[in-house]
Coordinates of C-alpha atoms in Angstrom, one line a residue:
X1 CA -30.5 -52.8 -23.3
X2 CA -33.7 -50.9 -22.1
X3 CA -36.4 -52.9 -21.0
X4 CA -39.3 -53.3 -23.3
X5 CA -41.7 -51.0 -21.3
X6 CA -39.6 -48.2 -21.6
X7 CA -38.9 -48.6 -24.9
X8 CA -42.8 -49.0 -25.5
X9 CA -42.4 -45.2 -23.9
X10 CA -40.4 -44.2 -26.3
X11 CA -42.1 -45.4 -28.8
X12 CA -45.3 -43.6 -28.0
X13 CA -44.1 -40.9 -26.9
X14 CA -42.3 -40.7 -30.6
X15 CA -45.9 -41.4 -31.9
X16 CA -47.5 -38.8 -29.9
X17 CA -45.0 -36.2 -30.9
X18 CA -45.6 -36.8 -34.4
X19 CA -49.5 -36.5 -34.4
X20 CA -49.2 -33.2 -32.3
X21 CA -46.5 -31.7 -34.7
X22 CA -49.4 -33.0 -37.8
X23 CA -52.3 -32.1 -35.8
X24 CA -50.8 -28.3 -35.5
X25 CA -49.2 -28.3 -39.4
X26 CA -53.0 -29.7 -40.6
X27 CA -55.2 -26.9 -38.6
X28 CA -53.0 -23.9 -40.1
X29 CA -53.4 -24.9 -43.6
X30 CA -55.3 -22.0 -45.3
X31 CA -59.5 -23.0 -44.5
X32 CA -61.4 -22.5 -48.1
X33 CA -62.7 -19.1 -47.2
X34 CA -63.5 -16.9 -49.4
X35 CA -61.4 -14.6 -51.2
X36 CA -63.6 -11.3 -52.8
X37 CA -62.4 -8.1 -54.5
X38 CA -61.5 -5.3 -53.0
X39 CA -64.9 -3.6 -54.8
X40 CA -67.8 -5.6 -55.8
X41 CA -71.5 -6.9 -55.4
X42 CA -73.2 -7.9 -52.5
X43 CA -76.6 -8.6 -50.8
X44 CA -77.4 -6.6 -47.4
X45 CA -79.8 -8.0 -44.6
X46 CA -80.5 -6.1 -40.9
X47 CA -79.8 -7.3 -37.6
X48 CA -80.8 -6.2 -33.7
X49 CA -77.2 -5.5 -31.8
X50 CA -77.5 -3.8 -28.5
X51 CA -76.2 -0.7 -28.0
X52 CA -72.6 -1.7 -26.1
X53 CA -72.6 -5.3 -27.0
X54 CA -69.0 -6.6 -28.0
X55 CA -69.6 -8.5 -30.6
X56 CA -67.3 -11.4 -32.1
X57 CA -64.2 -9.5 -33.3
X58 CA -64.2 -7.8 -29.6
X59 CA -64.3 -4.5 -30.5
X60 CA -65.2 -1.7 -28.2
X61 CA -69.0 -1.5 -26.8
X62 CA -69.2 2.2 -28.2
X63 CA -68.1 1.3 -31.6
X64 CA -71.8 0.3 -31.7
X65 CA -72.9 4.3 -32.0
X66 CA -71.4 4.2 -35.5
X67 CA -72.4 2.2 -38.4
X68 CA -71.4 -1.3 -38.2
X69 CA -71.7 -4.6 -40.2
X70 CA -71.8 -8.4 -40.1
X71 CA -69.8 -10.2 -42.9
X72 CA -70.8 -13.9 -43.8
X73 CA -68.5 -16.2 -42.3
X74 CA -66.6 -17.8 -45.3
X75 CA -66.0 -14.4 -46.5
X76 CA -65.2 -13.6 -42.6
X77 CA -62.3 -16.4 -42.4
X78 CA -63.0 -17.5 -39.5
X79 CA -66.0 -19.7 -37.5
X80 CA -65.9 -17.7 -34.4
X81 CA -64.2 -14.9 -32.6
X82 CA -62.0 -12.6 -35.3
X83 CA -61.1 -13.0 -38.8
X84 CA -59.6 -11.4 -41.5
X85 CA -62.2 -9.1 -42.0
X86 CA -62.3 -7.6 -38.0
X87 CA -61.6 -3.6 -38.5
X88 CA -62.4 -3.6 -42.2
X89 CA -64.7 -0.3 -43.6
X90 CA -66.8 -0.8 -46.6
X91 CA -68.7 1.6 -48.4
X92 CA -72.3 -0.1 -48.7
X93 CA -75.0 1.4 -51.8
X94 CA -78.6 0.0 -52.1
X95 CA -79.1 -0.9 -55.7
X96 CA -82.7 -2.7 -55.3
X97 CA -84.8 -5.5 -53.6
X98 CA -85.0 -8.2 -55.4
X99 CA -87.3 -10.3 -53.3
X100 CA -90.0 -7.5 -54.1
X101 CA -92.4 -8.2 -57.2
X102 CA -91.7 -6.6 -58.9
X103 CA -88.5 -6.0 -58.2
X104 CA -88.2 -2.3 -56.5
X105 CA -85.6 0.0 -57.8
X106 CA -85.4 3.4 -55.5
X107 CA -85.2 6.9 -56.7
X108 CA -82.7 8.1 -54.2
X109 CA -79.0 6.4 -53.5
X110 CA -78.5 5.7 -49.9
X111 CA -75.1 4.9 -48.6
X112 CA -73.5 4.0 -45.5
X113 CA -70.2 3.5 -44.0
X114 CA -69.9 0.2 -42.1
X115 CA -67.2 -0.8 -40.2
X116 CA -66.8 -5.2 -39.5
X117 CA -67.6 -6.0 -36.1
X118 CA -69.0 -9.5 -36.0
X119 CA -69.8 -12.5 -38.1
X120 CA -73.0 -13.7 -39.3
X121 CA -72.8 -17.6 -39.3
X122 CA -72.8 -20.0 -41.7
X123 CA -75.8 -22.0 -42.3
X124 CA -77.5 -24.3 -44.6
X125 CA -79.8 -21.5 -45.7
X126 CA -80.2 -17.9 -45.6
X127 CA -78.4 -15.1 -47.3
X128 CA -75.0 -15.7 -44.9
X129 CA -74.6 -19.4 -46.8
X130 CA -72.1 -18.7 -49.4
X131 CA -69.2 -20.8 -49.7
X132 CA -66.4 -21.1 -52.3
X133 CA -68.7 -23.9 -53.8
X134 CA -71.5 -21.1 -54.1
X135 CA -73.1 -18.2 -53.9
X136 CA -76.1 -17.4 -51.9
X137 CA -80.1 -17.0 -52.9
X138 CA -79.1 -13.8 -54.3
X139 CA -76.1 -14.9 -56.2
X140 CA -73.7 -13.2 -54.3
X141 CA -70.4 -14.3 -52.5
X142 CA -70.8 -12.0 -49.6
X143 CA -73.8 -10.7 -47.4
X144 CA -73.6 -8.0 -44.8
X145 CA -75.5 -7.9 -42.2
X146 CA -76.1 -4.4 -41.1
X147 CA -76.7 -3.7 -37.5
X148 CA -80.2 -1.9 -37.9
X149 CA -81.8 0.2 -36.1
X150 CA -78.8 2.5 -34.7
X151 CA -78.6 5.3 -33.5
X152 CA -76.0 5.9 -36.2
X153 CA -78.5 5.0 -39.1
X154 CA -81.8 7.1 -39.6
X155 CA -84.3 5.3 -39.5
X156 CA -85.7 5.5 -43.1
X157 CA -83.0 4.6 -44.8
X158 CA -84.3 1.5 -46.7
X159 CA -86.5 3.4 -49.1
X160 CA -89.6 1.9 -50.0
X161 CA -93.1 2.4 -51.7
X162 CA -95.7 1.4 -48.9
X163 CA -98.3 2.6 -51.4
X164 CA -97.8 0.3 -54.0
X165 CA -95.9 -2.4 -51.8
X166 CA -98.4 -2.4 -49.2
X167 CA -98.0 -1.4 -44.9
X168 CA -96.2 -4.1 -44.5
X169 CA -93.4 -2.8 -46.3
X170 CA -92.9 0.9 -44.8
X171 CA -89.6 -0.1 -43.4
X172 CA -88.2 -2.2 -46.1
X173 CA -88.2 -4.9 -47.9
X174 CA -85.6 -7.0 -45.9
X175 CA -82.8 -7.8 -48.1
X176 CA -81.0 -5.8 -51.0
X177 CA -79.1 -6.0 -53.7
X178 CA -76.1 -3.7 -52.8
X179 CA -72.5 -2.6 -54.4
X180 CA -69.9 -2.6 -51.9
X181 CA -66.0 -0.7 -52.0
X182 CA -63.4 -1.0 -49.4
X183 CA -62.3 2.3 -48.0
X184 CA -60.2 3.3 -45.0
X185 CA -61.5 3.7 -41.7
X186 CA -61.2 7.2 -41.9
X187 CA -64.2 7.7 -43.3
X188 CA -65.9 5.7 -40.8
X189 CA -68.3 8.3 -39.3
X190 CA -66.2 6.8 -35.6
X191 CA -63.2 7.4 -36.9
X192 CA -62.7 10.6 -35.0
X193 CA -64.1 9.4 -31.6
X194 CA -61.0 7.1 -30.0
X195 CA -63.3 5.0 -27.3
X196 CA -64.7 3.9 -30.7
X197 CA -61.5 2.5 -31.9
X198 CA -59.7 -1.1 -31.1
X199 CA -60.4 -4.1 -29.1
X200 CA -62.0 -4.2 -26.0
X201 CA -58.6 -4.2 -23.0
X202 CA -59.5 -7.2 -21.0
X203 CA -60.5 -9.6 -23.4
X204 CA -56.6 -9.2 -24.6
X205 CA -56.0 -11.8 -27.4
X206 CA -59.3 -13.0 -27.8
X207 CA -60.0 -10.4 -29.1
X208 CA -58.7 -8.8 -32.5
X209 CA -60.1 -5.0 -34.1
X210 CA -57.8 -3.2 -36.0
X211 CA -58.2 0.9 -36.3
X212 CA -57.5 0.5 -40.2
X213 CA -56.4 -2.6 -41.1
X214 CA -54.3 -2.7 -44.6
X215 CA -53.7 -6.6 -45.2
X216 CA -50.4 -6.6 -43.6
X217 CA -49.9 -9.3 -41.1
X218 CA -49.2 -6.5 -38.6
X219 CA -52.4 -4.8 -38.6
X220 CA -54.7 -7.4 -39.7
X221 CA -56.3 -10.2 -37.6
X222 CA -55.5 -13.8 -38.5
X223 CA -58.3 -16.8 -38.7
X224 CA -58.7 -17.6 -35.2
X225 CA -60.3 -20.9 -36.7
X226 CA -57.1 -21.3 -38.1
X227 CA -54.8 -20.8 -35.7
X228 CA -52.6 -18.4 -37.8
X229 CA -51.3 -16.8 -35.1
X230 CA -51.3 -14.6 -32.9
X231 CA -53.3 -11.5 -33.5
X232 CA -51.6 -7.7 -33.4
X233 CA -52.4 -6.1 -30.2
X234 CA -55.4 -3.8 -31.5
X235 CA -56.5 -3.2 -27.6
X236 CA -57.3 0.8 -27.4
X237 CA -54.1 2.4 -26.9
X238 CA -51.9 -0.4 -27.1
X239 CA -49.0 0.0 -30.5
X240 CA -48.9 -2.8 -33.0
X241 CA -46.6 -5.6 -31.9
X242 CA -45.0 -8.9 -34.2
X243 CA -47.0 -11.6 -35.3
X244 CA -45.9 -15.0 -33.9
X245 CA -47.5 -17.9 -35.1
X246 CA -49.2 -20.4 -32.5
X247 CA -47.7 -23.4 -34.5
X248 CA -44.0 -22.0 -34.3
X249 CA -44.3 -21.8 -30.9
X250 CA -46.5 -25.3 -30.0
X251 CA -43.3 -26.9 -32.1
X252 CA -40.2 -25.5 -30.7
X253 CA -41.6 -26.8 -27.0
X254 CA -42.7 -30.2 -28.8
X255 CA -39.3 -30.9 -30.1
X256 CA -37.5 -30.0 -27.1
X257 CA -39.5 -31.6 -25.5
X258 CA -38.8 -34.6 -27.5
X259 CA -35.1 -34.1 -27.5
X260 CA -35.2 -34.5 -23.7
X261 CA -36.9 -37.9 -23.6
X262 CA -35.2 -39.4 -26.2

């Protein structure tokens, strides 16, 4: 018969098993992010990135001399590093500001091509707040956060009416009313240049930026604040590899591990 403090090992080490086997099953559970259409309404706001910076989905510093973009981070999917929406090109129209009064409509359409490079966090207020419990100020589910000024981007391309809106408005008017469609990356203005393209080598799989991701596990990244797995292998010139989630793994060594000290 095995002594009691052994079996108290066993017993805990039964217990610990468990929770780590729970602990793994609870964190892959799908986060409420939010799910949008593949065409819709946004707002737009404008954000300082330095010209090289490797920004949160990791991809490659000269992806900053083409148009990129910020996504909210419930519409993101993740709280930090890559998400679901790393790679993803959107074709972004100014509508109108809505914060003007009144309310400025412009007499020309300006459009850009953004490509998803970071993630503009979550906070209590703010045009990146949405959740799936509600919109932001502007009533909209997403907010992009274009990286402005760029070298990509002239720089008047907010419109505006400094002669009726006043000096102070010359550049523009801060946030906008925008429609949004998905498109592929090919019509990314850095589609054709390849040091543009992918995730940065030696941050490896920390890093996740698909050349034209289509929603397929195999070219899209996972939540990293999910844990859904690991993500393709978008490093410049690397091929896409299989998808094998962390969890699978984490459970195979926890119950053999098991099996050898019971």
């Amino acid at each position: 018969m095995p002594s009691s403090g052994k079996y108290r090992t066993r017993i805990y080490s039964r217990i610990l098993s468990l929770y780590i086997i729970l602990s793994f099953l609870s964190v892959t559970r799908a986060s409420e992010w939010i799910q949008y259409p593949s065409d819709g309404y946004a707002t737009m706001t404008h954000y300082s990135l330095p010209q090289g910076f490797i920004a949160a989905c990791g991809c490659t510093g000269d992806s900053t001399d083409y148009p990129t973009a910020a996504l909210n981070q419930m519409a993101y999917g993740s709280s930090t590093s890559y998400g679901p929406a790393c790679g993803r090109c959107f074709n972004l129209t100014l509508l109108d500001a809505f914060t003007a009064n009144p309310r400025y409509y412009p007499n020309v359409t300006k459009s850009v091509v953004v490509k998803v490079t970071d993630l503009c966090p979550l906070s209590t207020s703010g045009w990146c707040n949405a959740t799936t419990s509600g919109p932001n100020a502007g009533g909209n589910y997403l907010n992009f956060d274009l990286a402005w000024p760029s070298s990509s981007i002239p720089n008047d391309f907010f419109p505006s009416d400094p002669s009726f809106y006043g000096a102070e408005r010359e550049q523009d008017f801060g946030v906008w009313n925008i429609s949004y469609q998905s498109v592929s990356c090919n019509n990314w203005e850095g589609w054709n240049h390849e040091s543009a393209l992918g995730s940065v080598p030696d941050l490896g799989y920390s890093a996740c930026c698909p050349e034209n991701p289509t929603g397929s596990p195999n070219d899209t990244c996972p939540s990293y604040s999910d844990q859904a797995g690991i993500p393709p292998d978008t490093r410049a010139g690397s091929a896409v590899i299989s998808v094998i989630p962390h969890v699978l793994l984490i459970s195979w060594t926890v119950l053999l591990t098991t099996y050898v000290v019971f």
